[in-house]
CSV table of C-alpha atoms in Angstrom, one decimal:
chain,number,residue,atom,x,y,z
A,22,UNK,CA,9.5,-15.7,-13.5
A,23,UNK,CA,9.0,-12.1,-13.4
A,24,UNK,CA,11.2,-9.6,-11.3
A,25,UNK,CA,11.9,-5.6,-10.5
A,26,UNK,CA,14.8,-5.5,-13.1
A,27,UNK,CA,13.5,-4.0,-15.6
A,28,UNK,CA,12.1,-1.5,-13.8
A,29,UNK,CA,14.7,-1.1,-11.8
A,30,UNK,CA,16.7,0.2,-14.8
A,31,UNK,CA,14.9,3.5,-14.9
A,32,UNK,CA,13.8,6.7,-12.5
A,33,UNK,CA,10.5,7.6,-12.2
A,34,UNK,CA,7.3,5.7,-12.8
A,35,UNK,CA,7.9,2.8,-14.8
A,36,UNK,CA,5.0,1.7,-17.3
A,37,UNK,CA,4.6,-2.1,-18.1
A,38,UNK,CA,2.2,-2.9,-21.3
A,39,UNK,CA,1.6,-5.9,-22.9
A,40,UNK,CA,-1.9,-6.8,-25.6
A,41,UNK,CA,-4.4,-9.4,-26.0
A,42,UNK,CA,-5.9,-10.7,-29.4
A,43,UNK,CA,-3.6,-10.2,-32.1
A,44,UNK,CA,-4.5,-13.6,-33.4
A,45,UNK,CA,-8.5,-14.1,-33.0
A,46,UNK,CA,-10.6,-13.5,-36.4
A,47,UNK,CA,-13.3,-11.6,-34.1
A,48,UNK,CA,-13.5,-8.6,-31.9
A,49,UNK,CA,-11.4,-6.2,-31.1
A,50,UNK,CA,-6.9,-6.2,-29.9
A,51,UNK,CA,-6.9,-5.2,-26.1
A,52,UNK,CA,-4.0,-3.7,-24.6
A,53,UNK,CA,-2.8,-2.9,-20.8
A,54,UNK,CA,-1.1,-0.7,-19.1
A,55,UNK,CA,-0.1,-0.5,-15.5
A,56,UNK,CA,2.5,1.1,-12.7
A,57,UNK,CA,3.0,-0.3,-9.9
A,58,UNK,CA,3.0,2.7,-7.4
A,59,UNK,CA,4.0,0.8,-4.2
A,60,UNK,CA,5.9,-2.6,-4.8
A,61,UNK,CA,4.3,-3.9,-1.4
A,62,UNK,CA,1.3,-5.5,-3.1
A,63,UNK,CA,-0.5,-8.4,-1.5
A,64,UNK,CA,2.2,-11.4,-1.9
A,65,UNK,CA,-0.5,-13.5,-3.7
A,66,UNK,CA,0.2,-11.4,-6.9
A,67,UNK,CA,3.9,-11.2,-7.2
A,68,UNK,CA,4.2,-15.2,-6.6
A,69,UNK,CA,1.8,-16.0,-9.3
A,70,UNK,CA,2.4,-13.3,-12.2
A,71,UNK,CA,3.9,-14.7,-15.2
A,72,UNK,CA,3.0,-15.0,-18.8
A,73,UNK,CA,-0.8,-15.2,-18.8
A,74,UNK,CA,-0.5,-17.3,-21.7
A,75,UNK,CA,0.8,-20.1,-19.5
A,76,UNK,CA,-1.7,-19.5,-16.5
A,77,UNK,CA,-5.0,-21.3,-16.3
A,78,UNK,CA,-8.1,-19.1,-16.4
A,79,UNK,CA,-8.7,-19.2,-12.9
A,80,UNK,CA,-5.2,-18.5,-11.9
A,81,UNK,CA,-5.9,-15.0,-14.5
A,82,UNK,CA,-9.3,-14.4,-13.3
A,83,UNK,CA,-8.1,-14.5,-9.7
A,84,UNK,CA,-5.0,-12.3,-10.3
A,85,UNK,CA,-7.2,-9.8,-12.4
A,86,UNK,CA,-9.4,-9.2,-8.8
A,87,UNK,CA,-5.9,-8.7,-7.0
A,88,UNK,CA,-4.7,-6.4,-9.5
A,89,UNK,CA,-7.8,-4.5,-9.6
A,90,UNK,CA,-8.3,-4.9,-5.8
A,91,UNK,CA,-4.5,-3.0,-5.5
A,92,UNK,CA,-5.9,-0.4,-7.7
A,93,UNK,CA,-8.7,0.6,-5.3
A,94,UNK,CA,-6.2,0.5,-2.8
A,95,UNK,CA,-3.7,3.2,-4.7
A,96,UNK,CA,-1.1,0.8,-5.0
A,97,UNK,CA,-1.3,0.8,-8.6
A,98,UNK,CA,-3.2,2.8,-11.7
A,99,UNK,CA,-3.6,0.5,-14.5
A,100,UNK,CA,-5.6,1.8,-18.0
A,101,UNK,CA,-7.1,-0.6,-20.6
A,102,UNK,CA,-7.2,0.4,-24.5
A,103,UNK,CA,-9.1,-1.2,-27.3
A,104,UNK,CA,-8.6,-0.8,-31.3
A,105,UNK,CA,-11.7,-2.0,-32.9
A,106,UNK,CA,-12.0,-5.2,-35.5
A,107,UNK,CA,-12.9,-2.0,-38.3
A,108,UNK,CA,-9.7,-0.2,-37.0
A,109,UNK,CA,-7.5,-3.2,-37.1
A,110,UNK,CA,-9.2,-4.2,-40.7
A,111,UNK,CA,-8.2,-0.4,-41.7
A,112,UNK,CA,-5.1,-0.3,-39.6
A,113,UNK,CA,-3.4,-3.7,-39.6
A,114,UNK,CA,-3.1,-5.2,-36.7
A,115,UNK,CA,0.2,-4.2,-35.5
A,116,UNK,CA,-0.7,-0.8,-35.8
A,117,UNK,CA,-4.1,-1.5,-34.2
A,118,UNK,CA,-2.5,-3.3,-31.2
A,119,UNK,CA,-0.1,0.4,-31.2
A,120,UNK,CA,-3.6,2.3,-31.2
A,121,UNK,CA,-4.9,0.1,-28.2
A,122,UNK,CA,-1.3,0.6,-26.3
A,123,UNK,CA,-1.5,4.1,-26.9
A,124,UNK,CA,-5.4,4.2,-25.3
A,125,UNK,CA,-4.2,2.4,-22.1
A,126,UNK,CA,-1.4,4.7,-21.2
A,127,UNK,CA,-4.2,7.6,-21.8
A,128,UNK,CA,-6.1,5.5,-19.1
A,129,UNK,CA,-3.8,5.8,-16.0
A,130,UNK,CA,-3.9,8.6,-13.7
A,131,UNK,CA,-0.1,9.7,-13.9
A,132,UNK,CA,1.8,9.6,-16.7
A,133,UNK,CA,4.9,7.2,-17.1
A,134,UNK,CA,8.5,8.3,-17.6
A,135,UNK,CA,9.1,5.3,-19.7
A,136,UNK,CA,7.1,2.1,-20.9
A,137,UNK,CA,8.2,-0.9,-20.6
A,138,UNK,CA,6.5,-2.7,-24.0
A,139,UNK,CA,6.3,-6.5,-24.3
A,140,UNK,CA,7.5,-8.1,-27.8
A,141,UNK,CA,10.0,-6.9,-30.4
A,142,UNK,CA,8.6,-3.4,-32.0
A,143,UNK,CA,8.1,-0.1,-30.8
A,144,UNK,CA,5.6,1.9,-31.5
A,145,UNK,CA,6.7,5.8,-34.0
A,146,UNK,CA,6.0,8.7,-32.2
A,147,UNK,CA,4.5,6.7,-29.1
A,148,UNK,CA,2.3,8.8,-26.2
A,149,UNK,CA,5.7,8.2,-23.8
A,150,UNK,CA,9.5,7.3,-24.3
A,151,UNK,CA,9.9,3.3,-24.2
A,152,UNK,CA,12.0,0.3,-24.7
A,153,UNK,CA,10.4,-3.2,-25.8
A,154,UNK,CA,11.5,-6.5,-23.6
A,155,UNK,CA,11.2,-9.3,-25.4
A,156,UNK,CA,8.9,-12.1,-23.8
A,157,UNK,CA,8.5,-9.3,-21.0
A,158,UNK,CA,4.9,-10.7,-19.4
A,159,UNK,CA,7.3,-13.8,-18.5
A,160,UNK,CA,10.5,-10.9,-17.4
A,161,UNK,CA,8.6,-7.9,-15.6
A,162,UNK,CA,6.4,-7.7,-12.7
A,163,UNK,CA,4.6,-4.7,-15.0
A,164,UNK,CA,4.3,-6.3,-18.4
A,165,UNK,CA,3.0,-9.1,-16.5
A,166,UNK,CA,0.0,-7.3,-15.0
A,167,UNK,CA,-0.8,-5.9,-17.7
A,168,UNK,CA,-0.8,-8.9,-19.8
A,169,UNK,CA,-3.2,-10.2,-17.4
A,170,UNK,CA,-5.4,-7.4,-17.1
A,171,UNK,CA,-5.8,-7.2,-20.9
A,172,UNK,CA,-6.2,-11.1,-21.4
A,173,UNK,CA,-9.3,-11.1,-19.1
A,174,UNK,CA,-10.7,-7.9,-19.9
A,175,UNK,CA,-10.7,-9.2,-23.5
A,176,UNK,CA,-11.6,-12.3,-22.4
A,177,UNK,CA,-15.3,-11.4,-20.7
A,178,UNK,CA,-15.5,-9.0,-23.2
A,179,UNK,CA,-15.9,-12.1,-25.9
A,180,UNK,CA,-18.5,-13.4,-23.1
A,181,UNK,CA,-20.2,-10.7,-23.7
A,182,UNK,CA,-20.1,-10.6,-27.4
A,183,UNK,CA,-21.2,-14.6,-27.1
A,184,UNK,CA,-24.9,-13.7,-25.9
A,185,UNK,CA,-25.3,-11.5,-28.9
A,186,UNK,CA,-23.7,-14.4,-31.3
A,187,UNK,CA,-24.1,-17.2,-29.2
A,188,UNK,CA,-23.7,-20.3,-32.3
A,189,UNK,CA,-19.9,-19.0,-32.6
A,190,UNK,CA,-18.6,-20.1,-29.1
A,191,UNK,CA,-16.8,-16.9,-28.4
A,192,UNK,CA,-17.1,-17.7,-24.4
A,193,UNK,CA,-15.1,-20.1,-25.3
A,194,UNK,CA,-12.9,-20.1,-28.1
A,195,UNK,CA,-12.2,-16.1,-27.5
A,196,UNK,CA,-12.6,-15.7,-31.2
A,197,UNK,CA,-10.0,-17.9,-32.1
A,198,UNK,CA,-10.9,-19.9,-35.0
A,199,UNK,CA,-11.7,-23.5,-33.7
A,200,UNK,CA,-14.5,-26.0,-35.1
A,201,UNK,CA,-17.4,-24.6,-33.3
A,202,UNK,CA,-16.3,-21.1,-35.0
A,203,UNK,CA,-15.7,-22.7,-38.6
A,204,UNK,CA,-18.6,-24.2,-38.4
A,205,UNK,CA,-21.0,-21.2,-37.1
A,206,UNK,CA,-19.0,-19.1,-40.3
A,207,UNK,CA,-20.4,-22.1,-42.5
A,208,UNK,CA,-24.1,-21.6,-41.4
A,209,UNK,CA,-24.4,-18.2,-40.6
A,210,UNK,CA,-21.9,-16.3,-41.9
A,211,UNK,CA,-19.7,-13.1,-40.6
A,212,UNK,CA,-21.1,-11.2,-37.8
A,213,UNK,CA,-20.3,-7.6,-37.4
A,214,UNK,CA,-17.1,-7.7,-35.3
A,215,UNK,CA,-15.1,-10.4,-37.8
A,216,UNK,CA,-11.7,-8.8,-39.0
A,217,UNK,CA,-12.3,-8.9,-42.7
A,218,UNK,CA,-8.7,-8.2,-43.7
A,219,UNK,CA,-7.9,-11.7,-41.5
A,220,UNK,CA,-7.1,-14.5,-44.6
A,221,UNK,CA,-9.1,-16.9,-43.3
A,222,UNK,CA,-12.5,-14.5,-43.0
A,223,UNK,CA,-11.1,-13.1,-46.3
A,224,UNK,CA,-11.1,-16.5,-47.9
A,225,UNK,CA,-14.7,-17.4,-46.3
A,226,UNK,CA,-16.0,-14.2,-48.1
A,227,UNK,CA,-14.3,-14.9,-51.1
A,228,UNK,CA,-15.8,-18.6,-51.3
A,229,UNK,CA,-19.5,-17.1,-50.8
């Protein structure tokens, strides 16, 4: 479970980031930033922050309203950042998912001292000084809220994208490539926010 440690390491306001998206063939990478300001948040959200990857989507949905609800309250500035399916295609998407980091620190309303990025690169010439913590949504109360905040912002934004493609199931799949998708690829073909530099979209292109 998450804790204050890592930011408890530095002085100053302490950034947490984490992304959302790396592995869907569709839409863009979303990344998230945020600072906790005042640690005395409603209890709700410090009990039930972990890696958003092993929370249900109501768990996330309801700890994205906390978070957001904090915000209003000045308890904590938070940005979002996106890198486009074109930029990750022309980028790759390590360098896109940098981009989108980069684009949520831009977002908050006071700059950090350090960031706190989750995973095992950093970032050349990033917007602020940072270290990475490895599995840090599952390690950092920061990392953690931002890993949430990007997952459902990325999320509804794929509901979204769903009522302008609805045969690929992106409301529910999130992009990811599951049958529903395969098979909407097989009738229809790519829409305009595939990654084309992805192999399997790559190999579907090819095979047309």
């Amino acid at each position: 479970m998450p804790d204050w440690k890592y930011e408890n390491k530095y002085q100053g306001l302490v950034c947490g980031i984490d992304e959302a998206g790396r592995g869907p063939w569709v839409g863009p990478v979303a990344a998230g930033a945020v600072i906790f300001l005042n640690r005395d948040v409603n209890p709700e959200i410090l009990e039930n922050l972990d890696d958003s990857k092993k929370l249900s989507a109501k768990k996330r949905e309801r700890l994205y309203e906390l978070l957001l609800k904090e915000a209003e309250n000045g308890n904590l500035t938070y940005g979002i950042g996106l890198a486009s399916a074109t930029e990750i295609d022309e980028l790759n998407i390590l360098q896109a998912t940098f981009l989108a980091m980069s684009r949520a620190v831009q977002q908050l309303k006071l700059k950090p001292q350090i960031a706190l990025i989750d995973g095992n690169r950093l970032p050349k010439n990033f917007i602020c000084p940072a270290e990475y913590v490895i599995k840090g949504d599952a390690l950092s109360y920061s990392i953690s809220a931002a890993s949430i905040l990007a997952k459902v912002y990325r999320d509804n934004l794929m509901k979204e994208m769903a009522l302008k493609f609805p045969a690929y199931g992106f409301e529910k799949n999130a992009g990811y490539g599951t049958k529903q998708h395969i098979e909407a690829l097989k009738k229809y073909g790519i829409t305009s926010e595939h990654r084309k530099s992805y192999r399997p979209i790559k190999e579907f292109l090819n095979a047309g």
